[in-house]
């Protein structure tokens, strides 16, 4: 876990030459001090930082990311900014855990998918949304590959149950869709 959480508004111990502050969207925002270079893994933040003097006190509010999720985003970028993640094959042919690093495996299956239980994936979905908003391609690829691995080999009914998705098709509509897409099941 990142040990970068700071008391809101207390920037006295932050060297803004090397760090920035990221602020969550919580009612009482949670702030984290993050290495500038790590934060640049985010395309969104990288673009923002290009418009600023590197000496400037930089606090970036993230309107779409809560504090709990931001903590894991920071853990990921602080590990991978100087330790590039291996690209994940597309389409994913096996299980994601077979093609990722030990760090990423532990990151996914102890935290984001709570203790490896696929039904406890709320944080994984939050991290997908955050990685997408922040434009962190490697994290988005990893988390989406985890979802792909979770649904691989499951029936539509099993996928609906896993993600609590309501079936809003009539039996006739569902049969028509199955017929139109029968080629997918044959491949």
PDB file of C-alpha atoms in Angstrom:
ATOM      1  CA  UNK A   1       0.000   0.000   0.000  1.00  0.00           C
ATOM      2  CA  UNK A   2       1.252   3.475  -0.711  1.00  0.00           C
ATOM      3  CA  UNK A   3       2.350   5.333   2.372  1.00  0.00           C
ATOM      4  CA  UNK A   4       1.590   8.573   0.591  1.00  0.00           C
ATOM      5  CA  UNK A   5      -1.674   9.679   2.204  1.00  0.00           C
ATOM      6  CA  UNK A   6      -1.265  13.150   3.641  1.00  0.00           C
ATOM      7  CA  UNK A   7      -3.309  15.361   5.899  1.00  0.00           C
ATOM      8  CA  UNK A   8      -5.570  17.404   3.615  1.00  0.00           C
ATOM      9  CA  UNK A   9      -4.012  20.742   2.788  1.00  0.00           C
ATOM     10  CA  UNK A  10      -0.788  20.046   4.705  1.00  0.00           C
ATOM     11  CA  UNK A  11       1.882  20.296   2.009  1.00  0.00           C
ATOM     12  CA  UNK A  12       4.791  21.418   4.227  1.00  0.00           C
ATOM     13  CA  UNK A  13       6.744  18.156   3.807  1.00  0.00           C
ATOM     14  CA  UNK A  14       6.151  17.720   0.067  1.00  0.00           C
ATOM     15  CA  UNK A  15       8.901  18.466  -2.434  1.00  0.00           C
ATOM     16  CA  UNK A  16       6.870  19.678  -5.401  1.00  0.00           C
ATOM     17  CA  UNK A  17       9.900  19.317  -7.688  1.00  0.00           C
ATOM     18  CA  UNK A  18       9.544  15.536  -7.430  1.00  0.00           C
ATOM     19  CA  UNK A  19       5.962  15.030  -6.192  1.00  0.00           C
ATOM     20  CA  UNK A  20       2.404  16.153  -6.848  1.00  0.00           C
ATOM     21  CA  UNK A  21      -0.758  15.754  -4.790  1.00  0.00           C
ATOM     22  CA  UNK A  22      -3.734  13.780  -6.090  1.00  0.00           C
ATOM     23  CA  UNK A  23      -7.059  14.476  -4.423  1.00  0.00           C
ATOM     24  CA  UNK A  24      -9.978  12.025  -4.330  1.00  0.00           C
ATOM     25  CA  UNK A  25     -13.625  12.914  -4.934  1.00  0.00           C
ATOM     26  CA  UNK A  26     -14.775  11.856  -1.447  1.00  0.00           C
ATOM     27  CA  UNK A  27     -16.975  14.240   0.576  1.00  0.00           C
ATOM     28  CA  UNK A  28     -13.901  14.835   2.710  1.00  0.00           C
ATOM     29  CA  UNK A  29     -11.212  14.482  -0.002  1.00  0.00           C
ATOM     30  CA  UNK A  30      -8.301  12.161   0.646  1.00  0.00           C
ATOM     31  CA  UNK A  31      -4.973  13.464  -0.623  1.00  0.00           C
ATOM     32  CA  UNK A  32      -1.932  11.461  -1.659  1.00  0.00           C
ATOM     33  CA  UNK A  33       1.597  12.608  -2.404  1.00  0.00           C
ATOM     34  CA  UNK A  34       2.777  10.871  -5.578  1.00  0.00           C
ATOM     35  CA  UNK A  35       6.038  10.895  -7.502  1.00  0.00           C
ATOM     36  CA  UNK A  36       5.663  13.129 -10.579  1.00  0.00           C
ATOM     37  CA  UNK A  37       7.243  10.477 -12.788  1.00  0.00           C
ATOM     38  CA  UNK A  38       4.852   7.794 -11.527  1.00  0.00           C
ATOM     39  CA  UNK A  39       1.851  10.093 -11.985  1.00  0.00           C
ATOM     40  CA  UNK A  40       2.855  10.573 -15.634  1.00  0.00           C
ATOM     41  CA  UNK A  41       1.771   6.977 -16.318  1.00  0.00           C
ATOM     42  CA  UNK A  42      -1.642   8.631 -16.478  1.00  0.00           C
ATOM     43  CA  UNK A  43      -2.086  10.281 -19.876  1.00  0.00           C
ATOM     44  CA  UNK A  44      -4.525  12.745 -18.300  1.00  0.00           C
ATOM     45  CA  UNK A  45      -2.115  13.822 -15.548  1.00  0.00           C
ATOM     46  CA  UNK A  46       0.867  13.847 -17.932  1.00  0.00           C
ATOM     47  CA  UNK A  47      -0.973  16.318 -20.182  1.00  0.00           C
ATOM     48  CA  UNK A  48      -1.855  18.492 -17.173  1.00  0.00           C
ATOM     49  CA  UNK A  49       1.749  18.517 -15.927  1.00  0.00           C
ATOM     50  CA  UNK A  50       3.129  19.525 -19.330  1.00  0.00           C
ATOM     51  CA  UNK A  51       1.298  22.839 -18.935  1.00  0.00           C
ATOM     52  CA  UNK A  52       2.924  23.605 -15.575  1.00  0.00           C
ATOM     53  CA  UNK A  53       6.257  24.639 -14.164  1.00  0.00           C
ATOM     54  CA  UNK A  54       7.829  21.622 -12.421  1.00  0.00           C
ATOM     55  CA  UNK A  55       8.528  23.780  -9.354  1.00  0.00           C
ATOM     56  CA  UNK A  56       4.864  24.701  -8.987  1.00  0.00           C
ATOM     57  CA  UNK A  57       2.732  23.381  -6.118  1.00  0.00           C
ATOM     58  CA  UNK A  58       0.517  20.920  -7.944  1.00  0.00           C
ATOM     59  CA  UNK A  59      -2.697  19.570  -6.441  1.00  0.00           C
ATOM     60  CA  UNK A  60      -4.919  17.719  -8.903  1.00  0.00           C
ATOM     61  CA  UNK A  61      -8.511  16.953  -7.922  1.00  0.00           C
ATOM     62  CA  UNK A  62      -9.840  13.762  -9.524  1.00  0.00           C
ATOM     63  CA  UNK A  63     -13.629  14.120  -9.777  1.00  0.00           C
ATOM     64  CA  UNK A  64     -14.208  10.510 -10.878  1.00  0.00           C
ATOM     65  CA  UNK A  65     -11.976   8.633  -8.418  1.00  0.00           C
ATOM     66  CA  UNK A  66     -12.714   7.920  -4.748  1.00  0.00           C
ATOM     67  CA  UNK A  67     -10.014   7.601  -2.100  1.00  0.00           C
ATOM     68  CA  UNK A  68     -10.220   3.819  -1.742  1.00  0.00           C
ATOM     69  CA  UNK A  69      -9.718   3.328  -5.485  1.00  0.00           C
ATOM     70  CA  UNK A  70      -7.079   6.053  -5.774  1.00  0.00           C
ATOM     71  CA  UNK A  71      -4.947   4.233  -3.194  1.00  0.00           C
ATOM     72  CA  UNK A  72      -4.771   1.190  -5.511  1.00  0.00           C
ATOM     73  CA  UNK A  73      -4.175   3.290  -8.623  1.00  0.00           C
ATOM     74  CA  UNK A  74      -1.190   4.872  -6.857  1.00  0.00           C
ATOM     75  CA  UNK A  75       0.079   1.471  -5.721  1.00  0.00           C
ATOM     76  CA  UNK A  76      -0.002   0.304  -9.353  1.00  0.00           C
ATOM     77  CA  UNK A  77       1.657   3.367 -10.915  1.00  0.00           C
ATOM     78  CA  UNK A  78       4.348   3.632  -8.240  1.00  0.00           C
ATOM     79  CA  UNK A  79       5.314   0.021  -8.908  1.00  0.00           C
ATOM     80  CA  UNK A  80       5.122   0.161 -12.704  1.00  0.00           C
ATOM     81  CA  UNK A  81       6.453   3.626 -13.605  1.00  0.00           C
ATOM     82  CA  UNK A  82      10.027   2.287 -13.658  1.00  0.00           C
ATOM     83  CA  UNK A  83       9.097  -1.402 -13.953  1.00  0.00           C
ATOM     84  CA  UNK A  84       7.082  -1.568 -17.192  1.00  0.00           C
ATOM     85  CA  UNK A  85       4.300  -4.154 -17.284  1.00  0.00           C
ATOM     86  CA  UNK A  86       4.565  -6.846 -19.953  1.00  0.00           C
ATOM     87  CA  UNK A  87       1.927  -6.437 -22.675  1.00  0.00           C
ATOM     88  CA  UNK A  88      -1.044  -8.776 -22.302  1.00  0.00           C
ATOM     89  CA  UNK A  89      -1.952 -10.743 -25.415  1.00  0.00           C
ATOM     90  CA  UNK A  90      -5.210  -9.891 -27.138  1.00  0.00           C
ATOM     91  CA  UNK A  91      -7.349 -11.832 -27.369  1.00  0.00           C
ATOM     92  CA  UNK A  92      -6.515 -13.468 -24.071  1.00  0.00           C
ATOM     93  CA  UNK A  93      -5.958 -17.140 -24.865  1.00  0.00           C
ATOM     94  CA  UNK A  94      -5.655 -18.549 -21.343  1.00  0.00           C
ATOM     95  CA  UNK A  95      -6.100 -17.178 -17.853  1.00  0.00           C
ATOM     96  CA  UNK A  96      -4.745 -13.727 -17.074  1.00  0.00           C
ATOM     97  CA  UNK A  97      -2.846 -14.990 -14.016  1.00  0.00           C
ATOM     98  CA  UNK A  98      -0.687 -17.140 -16.324  1.00  0.00           C
ATOM     99  CA  UNK A  99       0.636 -14.150 -18.316  1.00  0.00           C
ATOM    100  CA  UNK A 100       1.235 -11.445 -15.693  1.00  0.00           C
ATOM    101  CA  UNK A 101       3.949 -10.663 -13.151  1.00  0.00           C
ATOM    102  CA  UNK A 102       3.824 -11.807  -9.536  1.00  0.00           C
ATOM    103  CA  UNK A 103       3.156  -8.213  -8.417  1.00  0.00           C
ATOM    104  CA  UNK A 104       0.185  -7.920 -10.775  1.00  0.00           C
ATOM    105  CA  UNK A 105      -1.142 -11.355  -9.757  1.00  0.00           C
ATOM    106  CA  UNK A 106      -1.103 -10.396  -6.066  1.00  0.00           C
ATOM    107  CA  UNK A 107      -2.500  -6.940  -6.883  1.00  0.00           C
ATOM    108  CA  UNK A 108      -5.454  -8.466  -8.739  1.00  0.00           C
ATOM    109  CA  UNK A 109      -6.216 -11.541  -6.686  1.00  0.00           C
ATOM    110  CA  UNK A 110      -5.713 -10.344  -3.122  1.00  0.00           C
ATOM    111  CA  UNK A 111      -7.017  -6.787  -3.373  1.00  0.00           C
ATOM    112  CA  UNK A 112      -9.050  -5.990  -6.486  1.00  0.00           C
ATOM    113  CA  UNK A 113     -10.738  -9.390  -6.586  1.00  0.00           C
ATOM    114  CA  UNK A 114     -10.996  -9.847  -2.834  1.00  0.00           C
ATOM    115  CA  UNK A 115      -9.036 -12.939  -1.840  1.00  0.00           C
ATOM    116  CA  UNK A 116      -9.491 -14.373  -5.359  1.00  0.00           C
ATOM    117  CA  UNK A 117     -13.298 -14.622  -4.996  1.00  0.00           C
ATOM    118  CA  UNK A 118     -14.721 -13.560  -8.386  1.00  0.00           C
ATOM    119  CA  UNK A 119     -17.983 -12.456  -6.782  1.00  0.00           C
ATOM    120  CA  UNK A 120     -16.078  -9.815  -4.771  1.00  0.00           C
ATOM    121  CA  UNK A 121     -14.989  -7.671  -7.725  1.00  0.00           C
ATOM    122  CA  UNK A 122     -16.394  -4.213  -6.885  1.00  0.00           C
ATOM    123  CA  UNK A 123     -12.923  -2.710  -6.425  1.00  0.00           C
ATOM    124  CA  UNK A 124     -11.785  -4.249  -9.736  1.00  0.00           C
ATOM    125  CA  UNK A 125     -14.630  -2.472 -11.547  1.00  0.00           C
ATOM    126  CA  UNK A 126     -13.819   0.809  -9.748  1.00  0.00           C
ATOM    127  CA  UNK A 127     -10.178   0.468 -10.821  1.00  0.00           C
ATOM    128  CA  UNK A 128     -11.220  -0.155 -14.441  1.00  0.00           C
ATOM    129  CA  UNK A 129     -13.240   3.064 -14.350  1.00  0.00           C
ATOM    130  CA  UNK A 130     -10.371   4.990 -12.734  1.00  0.00           C
ATOM    131  CA  UNK A 131      -7.750   3.626 -15.166  1.00  0.00           C
ATOM    132  CA  UNK A 132     -10.013   4.583 -18.053  1.00  0.00           C
ATOM    133  CA  UNK A 133     -10.656   8.105 -16.694  1.00  0.00           C
ATOM    134  CA  UNK A 134      -6.966   8.661 -15.926  1.00  0.00           C
ATOM    135  CA  UNK A 135      -5.848   7.034 -19.190  1.00  0.00           C
ATOM    136  CA  UNK A 136      -3.489   4.504 -17.581  1.00  0.00           C
ATOM    137  CA  UNK A 137      -3.301   2.030 -20.464  1.00  0.00           C
ATOM    138  CA  UNK A 138      -1.314  -0.747 -18.748  1.00  0.00           C
ATOM    139  CA  UNK A 139      -3.623  -0.755 -15.719  1.00  0.00           C
ATOM    140  CA  UNK A 140      -6.711  -0.693 -17.930  1.00  0.00           C
ATOM    141  CA  UNK A 141      -5.361  -3.628 -19.970  1.00  0.00           C
ATOM    142  CA  UNK A 142      -4.610  -5.608 -16.795  1.00  0.00           C
ATOM    143  CA  UNK A 143      -7.965  -5.021 -15.143  1.00  0.00           C
ATOM    144  CA  UNK A 144      -9.972  -5.635 -18.335  1.00  0.00           C
ATOM    145  CA  UNK A 145      -7.993  -8.836 -18.958  1.00  0.00           C
ATOM    146  CA  UNK A 146      -8.971  -9.941 -15.444  1.00  0.00           C
ATOM    147  CA  UNK A 147     -12.655  -9.446 -16.312  1.00  0.00           C
ATOM    148  CA  UNK A 148     -12.147 -11.298 -19.618  1.00  0.00           C
ATOM    149  CA  UNK A 149     -10.576 -14.160 -17.681  1.00  0.00           C
ATOM    150  CA  UNK A 150     -13.487 -14.150 -15.228  1.00  0.00           C
ATOM    151  CA  UNK A 151     -16.136 -14.481 -17.953  1.00  0.00           C
ATOM    152  CA  UNK A 152     -14.269 -16.854 -20.246  1.00  0.00           C
ATOM    153  CA  UNK A 153     -16.182 -20.126 -20.610  1.00  0.00           C
ATOM    154  CA  UNK A 154     -19.256 -18.876 -18.741  1.00  0.00           C
ATOM    155  CA  UNK A 155     -22.775 -18.861 -20.106  1.00  0.00           C
ATOM    156  CA  UNK A 156     -24.648 -15.559 -20.419  1.00  0.00           C
ATOM    157  CA  UNK A 157     -26.697 -16.587 -17.373  1.00  0.00           C
ATOM    158  CA  UNK A 158     -23.545 -17.201 -15.307  1.00  0.00           C
ATOM    159  CA  UNK A 159     -22.109 -13.840 -16.403  1.00  0.00           C
ATOM    160  CA  UNK A 160     -25.343 -12.080 -15.466  1.00  0.00           C
ATOM    161  CA  UNK A 161     -25.258 -13.749 -12.034  1.00  0.00           C
ATOM    162  CA  UNK A 162     -21.583 -12.859 -11.509  1.00  0.00           C
ATOM    163  CA  UNK A 163     -22.087  -9.168 -12.318  1.00  0.00           C
ATOM    164  CA  UNK A 164     -25.689  -8.827 -11.083  1.00  0.00           C
ATOM    165  CA  UNK A 165     -26.960  -7.940 -14.554  1.00  0.00           C
ATOM    166  CA  UNK A 166     -30.703  -8.135 -15.059  1.00  0.00           C
ATOM    167  CA  UNK A 167     -31.848  -9.981 -18.184  1.00  0.00           C
ATOM    168  CA  UNK A 168     -34.131  -7.533 -19.970  1.00  0.00           C
ATOM    169  CA  UNK A 169     -34.647  -9.669 -23.106  1.00  0.00           C
ATOM    170  CA  UNK A 170     -37.809 -11.620 -23.743  1.00  0.00           C
ATOM    171  CA  UNK A 171     -37.232 -15.324 -24.500  1.00  0.00           C
ATOM    172  CA  UNK A 172     -38.028 -14.576 -28.169  1.00  0.00           C
ATOM    173  CA  UNK A 173     -35.484 -11.724 -28.346  1.00  0.00           C
ATOM    174  CA  UNK A 174     -32.881 -13.879 -26.640  1.00  0.00           C
ATOM    175  CA  UNK A 175     -33.411 -16.747 -29.083  1.00  0.00           C
ATOM    176  CA  UNK A 176     -33.134 -14.373 -32.049  1.00  0.00           C
ATOM    177  CA  UNK A 177     -29.822 -12.999 -30.716  1.00  0.00           C
ATOM    178  CA  UNK A 178     -28.500 -16.529 -30.113  1.00  0.00           C
ATOM    179  CA  UNK A 179     -29.423 -17.507 -33.681  1.00  0.00           C
ATOM    180  CA  UNK A 180     -27.785 -14.391 -35.174  1.00  0.00           C
ATOM    181  CA  UNK A 181     -24.615 -15.039 -33.186  1.00  0.00           C
ATOM    182  CA  UNK A 182     -24.417 -18.811 -33.368  1.00  0.00           C
ATOM    183  CA  UNK A 183     -21.149 -18.439 -35.307  1.00  0.00           C
ATOM    184  CA  UNK A 184     -19.495 -17.070 -32.116  1.00  0.00           C
ATOM    185  CA  UNK A 185     -20.189 -20.275 -30.214  1.00  0.00           C
ATOM    186  CA  UNK A 186     -18.907 -22.422 -33.077  1.00  0.00           C
ATOM    187  CA  UNK A 187     -15.516 -20.655 -33.192  1.00  0.00           C
TER     188      UNK A 187
END
